[in-house]
Coordinates of C-alpha atoms and ligand atoms in Angstrom, one line a residue:
M1369 CA 30.7 2.5 -16.2
T1370 CA 33.7 1.4 -14.1
T1371 CA 36.8 0.0 -15.7
H1372 CA 39.3 -2.0 -13.8
T1373 CA 43.1 -1.9 -13.8
L1374 CA 44.1 -5.2 -15.3
S1375 CA 47.4 -7.0 -14.9
G1376 CA 47.5 -8.6 -18.3
S1377 CA 45.9 -8.6 -21.7
I1378 CA 42.8 -10.5 -22.7
P1379 CA 43.5 -12.6 -25.7
I1380 CA 40.6 -13.4 -28.1
N1381 CA 40.8 -17.1 -27.1
K1382 CA 43.0 -19.2 -24.8
P1383 CA 43.1 -22.9 -24.0
W1384 CA 41.6 -23.8 -20.6
I1385 CA 44.3 -26.3 -19.6
G1386 CA 44.8 -27.6 -16.1
E1387 CA 46.4 -30.3 -13.9
E1388 CA 44.1 -33.0 -15.4
E1389 CA 45.6 -32.5 -18.9
R1390 CA 49.1 -32.5 -17.6
R1391 CA 48.6 -35.8 -15.7
E1392 CA 47.1 -37.5 -18.8
V1393 CA 50.0 -36.3 -21.0
I1394 CA 52.6 -37.6 -18.6
K1395 CA 50.9 -41.0 -18.5
V1396 CA 51.2 -41.2 -22.3
L1397 CA 54.9 -40.5 -22.1
E1398 CA 55.4 -42.9 -19.2
E1399 CA 53.6 -45.6 -21.3
N1400 CA 55.8 -44.7 -24.3
A1401 CA 52.6 -45.0 -26.3
L1402 CA 52.9 -41.9 -28.6
T1403 CA 50.9 -43.1 -31.5
T1404 CA 49.8 -46.2 -33.4
A1405 CA 49.0 -46.9 -37.0
A1406 CA 46.4 -49.5 -36.0
R1407 CA 43.1 -49.1 -37.8
D1408 CA 41.1 -47.9 -34.7
G1409 CA 43.9 -45.7 -33.3
G1410 CA 45.5 -45.7 -29.9
K1411 CA 43.8 -45.8 -26.5
R1412 CA 43.4 -42.1 -26.0
V1413 CA 42.1 -41.6 -29.6
R1414 CA 39.5 -44.2 -29.0
D1415 CA 38.5 -42.7 -25.6
F1416 CA 38.2 -39.3 -27.1
E1417 CA 36.1 -40.6 -30.0
S1418 CA 33.8 -42.3 -27.7
L1419 CA 33.3 -39.3 -25.4
L1420 CA 32.6 -37.0 -28.5
R1421 CA 30.3 -39.6 -30.0
N1422 CA 28.2 -39.7 -26.8
Y1423 CA 28.2 -35.9 -26.5
L1424 CA 27.0 -35.4 -30.1
N1425 CA 24.7 -38.4 -29.9
I1426 CA 25.9 -39.8 -33.2
K1427 CA 27.0 -43.3 -34.3
H1428 CA 30.6 -42.6 -35.3
V1429 CA 33.4 -40.2 -34.6
V1430 CA 36.8 -40.5 -36.4
A1431 CA 39.6 -38.4 -34.9
V1432 CA 42.1 -36.8 -37.2
N1433 CA 45.0 -34.4 -37.0
S1434 CA 43.2 -31.1 -37.8
G1435 CA 39.9 -29.6 -38.7
T1436 CA 41.3 -29.1 -42.3
S1437 CA 42.0 -32.9 -42.4
A1438 CA 38.5 -33.5 -41.1
L1439 CA 37.0 -31.5 -44.0
H1440 CA 39.4 -33.0 -46.6
A1441 CA 38.7 -36.6 -45.4
A1442 CA 35.0 -36.1 -45.3
L1443 CA 35.0 -34.8 -48.9
L1444 CA 37.1 -37.8 -50.0
A1445 CA 34.9 -40.3 -48.1
A1446 CA 31.8 -38.8 -49.8
D1447 CA 33.6 -39.1 -53.2
I1448 CA 33.5 -35.3 -53.8
T1449 CA 36.7 -35.4 -55.9
Q1450 CA 35.3 -33.4 -58.8
G1451 CA 32.3 -31.1 -59.6
E1452 CA 31.3 -28.1 -57.5
V1453 CA 31.0 -27.6 -53.8
L1454 CA 29.0 -24.6 -52.5
L1455 CA 30.3 -22.9 -49.4
P1456 CA 30.4 -19.5 -47.8
S1457 CA 33.4 -17.2 -48.6
F1458 CA 32.9 -15.7 -45.1
T1459 CA 34.8 -18.5 -43.3
F1460 CA 38.4 -19.5 -42.4
V1461 CA 40.2 -20.4 -45.7
A1462 CA 40.6 -24.0 -44.6
T1463 CA 37.0 -24.7 -45.7
A1464 CA 37.8 -23.8 -49.3
N1465 CA 41.3 -25.3 -49.2
A1466 CA 39.8 -28.7 -48.3
V1467 CA 37.6 -28.5 -51.4
I1468 CA 40.6 -27.8 -53.6
A1469 CA 42.6 -30.6 -51.9
A1470 CA 39.8 -33.1 -52.6
G1471 CA 39.8 -32.1 -56.3
A1472 CA 36.5 -30.2 -56.5
K1473 CA 35.8 -26.6 -57.3
P1474 CA 34.6 -24.2 -54.7
V1475 CA 31.6 -22.0 -55.5
F1476 CA 31.2 -19.1 -53.0
V1477 CA 27.8 -18.3 -51.6
D1478 CA 26.8 -15.2 -49.7
V1479 CA 25.9 -15.1 -46.0
R1480 CA 23.0 -13.6 -43.9
K1481 CA 23.8 -10.3 -42.3
D1482 CA 22.0 -11.3 -39.1
D1483 CA 24.0 -14.3 -38.1
Y1484 CA 26.8 -14.6 -40.7
T1485 CA 25.7 -18.1 -41.9
I1486 CA 25.0 -19.3 -45.5
E1487 CA 22.2 -17.5 -47.3
M1488 CA 19.6 -19.8 -48.8
S1489 CA 18.4 -17.6 -51.8
D1490 CA 22.0 -17.0 -53.0
L1491 CA 22.7 -20.7 -52.5
K1492 CA 19.7 -21.6 -54.7
S1493 CA 20.7 -19.2 -57.5
K1494 CA 24.2 -20.8 -57.7
I1495 CA 23.3 -24.5 -58.0
T1496 CA 24.3 -26.0 -61.4
A1497 CA 24.3 -29.5 -62.7
K1498 CA 27.9 -29.9 -61.5
A1499 CA 27.0 -29.2 -57.8
R1500 CA 27.9 -32.2 -55.6
A1501 CA 27.8 -30.9 -52.0
I1502 CA 27.2 -27.9 -49.7
I1503 CA 29.4 -27.0 -46.8
P1504 CA 27.5 -24.8 -44.3
V1505 CA 29.8 -23.2 -41.8
H1506 CA 28.4 -22.6 -38.3
L1507 CA 30.5 -19.4 -38.1
Y1508 CA 31.4 -18.0 -34.6
G1509 CA 29.3 -20.9 -33.2
H1510 CA 26.1 -19.7 -34.8
P1511 CA 24.2 -22.6 -36.3
A1512 CA 23.2 -22.3 -39.9
E1513 CA 19.5 -22.7 -40.8
M1514 CA 19.7 -26.5 -41.1
D1515 CA 16.0 -27.4 -41.7
E1516 CA 15.9 -25.4 -45.0
L1517 CA 19.4 -26.6 -46.0
V1518 CA 18.7 -30.3 -45.4
D1519 CA 15.4 -30.1 -47.3
F1520 CA 17.1 -28.3 -50.2
A1521 CA 20.0 -30.7 -50.3
E1522 CA 17.7 -33.7 -50.4
K1523 CA 15.6 -32.3 -53.2
H1524 CA 18.8 -31.7 -55.3
S1525 CA 20.6 -34.9 -54.2
L1526 CA 23.5 -32.9 -52.7
H1527 CA 25.6 -34.0 -49.8
I1528 CA 25.9 -31.8 -46.7
I1529 CA 29.3 -31.7 -45.1
E1530 CA 29.1 -29.4 -42.1
D1531 CA 32.0 -27.2 -41.1
A1532 CA 31.4 -27.3 -37.3
C1533 CA 35.0 -26.4 -36.5
Q1534 CA 33.8 -23.3 -34.5
S1535 CA 30.6 -24.7 -33.2
L1536 CA 31.2 -27.7 -30.9
G1537 CA 28.4 -27.5 -28.4
S1538 CA 26.1 -25.3 -30.4
T1539 CA 22.6 -26.7 -31.2
Y1540 CA 19.9 -26.1 -33.8
K1541 CA 16.5 -27.2 -32.7
S1542 CA 18.1 -29.1 -29.8
K1543 CA 20.4 -31.1 -32.1
Q1544 CA 24.1 -30.7 -32.1
T1545 CA 25.7 -28.9 -35.0
G1546 CA 27.8 -31.3 -37.0
T1547 CA 25.2 -34.1 -36.8
F1548 CA 22.8 -32.9 -39.6
G1549 CA 24.8 -33.7 -42.7
L1550 CA 26.5 -36.8 -44.2
A1551 CA 29.5 -35.7 -42.0
G1552 CA 30.3 -33.0 -39.5
C1553 CA 33.8 -31.7 -39.1
F1554 CA 35.4 -30.4 -35.9
S1555 CA 38.7 -28.7 -35.1
L1556 CA 40.8 -29.0 -32.0
Y1557 CA 43.1 -26.1 -32.8
A1558 CA 44.4 -24.1 -29.9
S1559 CA 41.9 -21.3 -30.3
K1560 CA 38.8 -23.5 -30.5
V1561 CA 36.3 -24.2 -27.7
L1562 CA 37.8 -27.6 -27.1
T1563 CA 41.5 -28.0 -27.9
A1564 CA 44.4 -30.4 -28.2
G1565 CA 46.7 -27.8 -29.7
E1566 CA 46.1 -29.3 -33.1
G1567 CA 43.5 -32.0 -34.0
G1568 CA 40.2 -32.6 -35.5
A1569 CA 37.3 -35.1 -35.8
V1570 CA 34.6 -36.2 -38.2
A1571 CA 31.2 -37.2 -37.0
T1572 CA 28.8 -39.3 -39.1
D1573 CA 25.8 -41.7 -38.7
N1574 CA 26.8 -43.5 -41.9
D1575 CA 28.7 -46.8 -41.4
E1576 CA 30.2 -46.9 -44.8
I1577 CA 31.5 -43.3 -44.5
A1578 CA 32.9 -44.0 -41.1
D1579 CA 34.8 -47.1 -42.5
K1580 CA 36.2 -45.1 -45.3
L1581 CA 37.2 -42.3 -43.0
R1582 CA 39.2 -44.7 -40.9
M1583 CA 41.0 -45.9 -44.1
I1584 CA 41.6 -42.4 -45.4
R1585 CA 43.3 -41.3 -42.2
N1586 CA 45.7 -44.2 -42.5
H1587 CA 46.8 -44.3 -46.1
G1588 CA 43.7 -46.2 -47.3
M1589 CA 44.8 -49.3 -45.4
V1590 CA 42.7 -51.7 -43.4
E1591 CA 45.0 -54.5 -42.2
G1592 CA 48.4 -53.6 -43.3
Y1593 CA 49.9 -52.7 -46.7
D1594 CA 46.6 -53.2 -48.4
T1595 CA 45.7 -49.7 -49.6
R1596 CA 42.0 -49.9 -50.7
V1597 CA 41.2 -46.2 -51.2
F1598 CA 43.4 -43.1 -51.5
G1599 CA 44.4 -41.9 -48.1
L1600 CA 47.0 -39.9 -46.2
N1601 CA 48.5 -39.9 -42.7
L1602 CA 45.8 -37.9 -40.9
R1603 CA 46.2 -39.6 -37.5
L1604 CA 45.8 -37.8 -34.2
P1605 CA 48.9 -38.4 -31.9
E1606 CA 48.1 -39.9 -28.5
L1607 CA 49.6 -36.9 -26.7
S1608 CA 47.0 -34.7 -28.4
A1609 CA 44.2 -37.2 -27.9
A1610 CA 45.1 -37.3 -24.2
V1611 CA 44.5 -33.5 -24.0
A1612 CA 41.3 -33.7 -26.1
K1613 CA 40.0 -36.5 -23.9
V1614 CA 40.3 -34.5 -20.7
Q1615 CA 38.9 -31.4 -22.4
M1616 CA 35.8 -33.4 -23.3
Q1617 CA 35.1 -33.9 -19.6
K1618 CA 35.5 -30.2 -19.1
L1619 CA 33.4 -29.2 -22.0
P1620 CA 30.1 -28.5 -20.2
D1621 CA 32.0 -26.3 -17.7
M1622 CA 33.9 -24.4 -20.4
L1623 CA 30.6 -23.8 -22.2
R1624 CA 28.9 -22.5 -19.1
K1625 CA 31.7 -20.0 -18.5
R1626 CA 31.5 -18.8 -22.0
R1627 CA 27.8 -18.3 -21.8
Q1628 CA 28.1 -16.4 -18.5
N1629 CA 30.6 -14.1 -20.1
A1630 CA 28.5 -13.6 -23.2
E1631 CA 25.3 -12.9 -21.3
K1632 CA 27.1 -10.4 -19.0
L1633 CA 28.5 -8.6 -22.0
T1634 CA 25.1 -8.5 -23.7
E1635 CA 23.6 -7.2 -20.4
L1636 CA 26.1 -4.3 -20.4
L1637 CA 26.0 -3.5 -24.1
A1638 CA 22.3 -3.9 -25.0
P1639 CA 21.0 -0.7 -23.4
E1640 CA 23.6 1.3 -25.4
A1641 CA 23.7 -0.8 -28.6
K1642 CA 21.0 0.8 -30.7
R1643 CA 22.1 4.4 -30.1
N1644 CA 25.7 3.5 -30.9
G1645 CA 25.0 1.4 -34.0
L1646 CA 26.1 -1.8 -32.5
V1647 CA 24.5 -5.1 -33.6
L1648 CA 24.9 -7.7 -30.9
P1649 CA 25.0 -11.5 -31.5
H1650 CA 21.8 -13.2 -30.3
E1651 CA 20.4 -16.7 -30.1
T1652 CA 16.9 -17.4 -31.6
S1653 CA 14.2 -19.8 -30.4
D1654 CA 15.9 -22.5 -32.6
T1655 CA 19.5 -21.9 -31.7
I1656 CA 21.9 -22.3 -28.8
F1657 CA 25.4 -20.9 -29.2
N1658 CA 28.6 -22.3 -27.8
W1659 CA 29.8 -18.6 -27.7
Y1660 CA 33.1 -19.4 -29.4
L1661 CA 33.3 -15.7 -30.2
Y1662 CA 31.2 -12.7 -29.3
T1663 CA 30.9 -11.0 -32.7
I1664 CA 29.4 -7.6 -33.0
A1665 CA 28.8 -5.5 -36.2
L1666 CA 29.4 -1.8 -36.2
Q1667 CA 26.9 0.0 -38.4
K1668 CA 29.2 3.0 -39.1
N1669 CA 32.5 2.6 -40.9
I1670 CA 34.5 2.8 -37.7
R1671 CA 35.4 -0.9 -37.2
D1672 CA 39.2 -0.6 -37.6
R1673 CA 39.5 2.5 -35.4
V1674 CA 37.4 0.9 -32.7
K1675 CA 39.4 -2.3 -32.9
G1676 CA 42.6 -0.2 -32.6
K1677 CA 41.3 1.4 -29.4
L1678 CA 40.4 -1.9 -27.8
V1679 CA 43.8 -3.4 -28.7
S1680 CA 45.4 -0.4 -27.1
E1681 CA 43.4 -1.2 -24.0
R1682 CA 44.9 -4.7 -24.1
I1683 CA 41.7 -6.3 -25.3
G1684 CA 42.3 -8.9 -28.0
A1685 CA 39.5 -7.7 -30.3
T1686 CA 39.9 -9.5 -33.6
V1687 CA 38.5 -9.4 -37.1
Y1688 CA 37.3 -12.7 -38.6
Y1689 CA 37.5 -12.6 -41.7
D1690 CA 38.9 -9.7 -43.7
P1691 CA 39.4 -10.3 -46.6
P1692 CA 36.8 -13.0 -47.1
V1693 CA 38.1 -16.1 -48.9
H1694 CA 37.0 -15.0 -52.4
K1695 CA 39.1 -11.8 -52.1
T1696 CA 42.4 -13.5 -51.2
P1697 CA 44.9 -13.5 -54.0
Y1698 CA 44.7 -17.3 -54.7
Y1699 CA 40.9 -17.5 -54.7
S1700 CA 40.4 -14.4 -56.7
E1701 CA 42.1 -16.4 -59.5
V1702 CA 40.3 -19.6 -58.8
C1703 CA 36.9 -17.9 -58.7
P1704 CA 37.3 -14.6 -60.7
G1705 CA 34.4 -12.1 -60.7
T1706 CA 32.8 -13.4 -57.5
K1707 CA 30.6 -10.6 -55.9
L1708 CA 29.0 -11.2 -52.5
A1709 CA 27.4 -8.1 -51.1
N1710 CA 26.6 -9.2 -47.6
T1711 CA 30.0 -11.0 -47.2
E1712 CA 31.8 -7.9 -48.2
W1713 CA 29.8 -5.8 -45.8
C1714 CA 30.3 -8.2 -42.9
S1715 CA 34.1 -8.5 -43.5
T1716 CA 34.5 -4.7 -43.1
H1717 CA 32.0 -4.3 -40.2
V1718 CA 32.4 -7.2 -37.8
L1719 CA 34.5 -7.4 -34.7
S1720 CA 35.0 -10.3 -32.4
L1721 CA 35.4 -10.0 -28.6
P1722 CA 36.8 -12.5 -26.1
V1723 CA 34.4 -14.5 -23.8
H1724 CA 36.5 -17.6 -23.3
P1725 CA 36.6 -19.3 -19.9
S1726 CA 39.6 -17.4 -18.6
V1727 CA 37.8 -14.0 -19.1
T1728 CA 36.7 -12.7 -15.7
E1729 CA 33.8 -10.5 -14.8
P1730 CA 36.1 -7.4 -14.3
D1731 CA 37.5 -8.2 -17.8
I1732 CA 33.9 -8.2 -19.2
Q1733 CA 33.3 -4.8 -17.6
H1734 CA 36.5 -3.5 -19.0
I1735 CA 35.6 -4.8 -22.5
A1736 CA 32.1 -3.3 -22.4
G1737 CA 33.3 0.0 -21.0
S1738 CA 36.2 0.3 -23.5
L1739 CA 33.9 -0.6 -26.4
L1740 CA 31.2 1.9 -25.5
K1741 CA 33.8 4.6 -24.9
A1742 CA 35.4 3.8 -28.3
V1743 CA 32.2 3.9 -30.3
G1744 CA 31.0 7.0 -28.4
L1745 CA 34.2 8.9 -29.4
E1746 CA 33.8 8.0 -33.0
Ligands
PLP2936 C1 39.6 -23.7 -37.4 C2 38.8 -23.9 -38.6 C3 39.0 -24.8 -39.6 C4 40.3 -25.6 -39.7 O1 40.7 -26.3 -38.6 P1 42.2 -26.6 -38.3 O2 42.2 -27.5 -37.1 O3 42.9 -25.3 -38.0 O4 42.8 -27.2 -39.5 C5 38.1 -24.9 -40.6 N1 37.0 -24.2 -40.7 C6 36.7 -23.2 -39.8 C7 35.5 -22.5 -39.9 C8 37.6 -23.1 -38.7 O5 37.4 -22.1 -37.8

């Protein structure tokens, strides 16, 4: 396989920002309209919310200042301020931190080894009378098995709050992730598929939850100094909303480029995968990925060495997440004795590769060539 000489490195993710974003940001500055504490937010916040609402085909979107705030606000809006919340440990720590911030106790559930999403049988074994909600995480943009989850949650009167921070644009049975539960939470952090630098959003079909979310992002106020519920300042600034709004218009293009890169990578890796112990990410007849990351698993214990070789070839191969949340110092104290076999295997065997819109076809050939060379040498 040919490799190409590259001028720069290939980061794991990179915002796809252009002239349109620059123009919109300048307009906000010229209007001197940086933010507003009005209940419905500023003009760009409302524009962004409306674009995301249409894209998701959902009744309400409430923009906030981060994905973490989205999860925190969704839990508060659903009154999950005590009891237990079940969530995977194989996620970014924000999912668990939001549960603690809301006042509930996280209970960590194992994941499936095939797509790294929450595992139903382990979930079922961990439900107690204190359980209030489940947070499935659509990790790497892989949709969790939502039919089974929704059925199970209904049977046990549990809320579902989706962590869709990595999965904007991914679908399960043709329906957008983040639209299955009581609320779906999105992040606009710089590494995500759609970015504002920092930012987030909650999607919901529930009018009451949407009303509460608008209060919670603004100190629980409705008309002025009339705090009705507990809230914080979780508002999205207009400069960020301006970027997010333009990014919404580019989302289909950005997703198309990611898919092209992912499909090319699969085409190059698939013939060699089995022989080299590589497990490649793949969609099923029920799922469409946004290709936030291209995450492989290496069957042999060579992950860290392979990663090192790719990094030395200026490829931003990255491990998400090692350690898993339950093995971090803080959460090993909060949830002592947690054992999750698949999670622990995944955290030591997965490796994510870049397929973001700025990755070119020569880059993909370089990534595939370097990876196959690295695993072949091990
Ligand atoms: C990014 C992310 C978050 C948090 O979003 P922020 O905008 O960084 O606060 C939460 N959960 C997952 C799975 C994420 O990837």
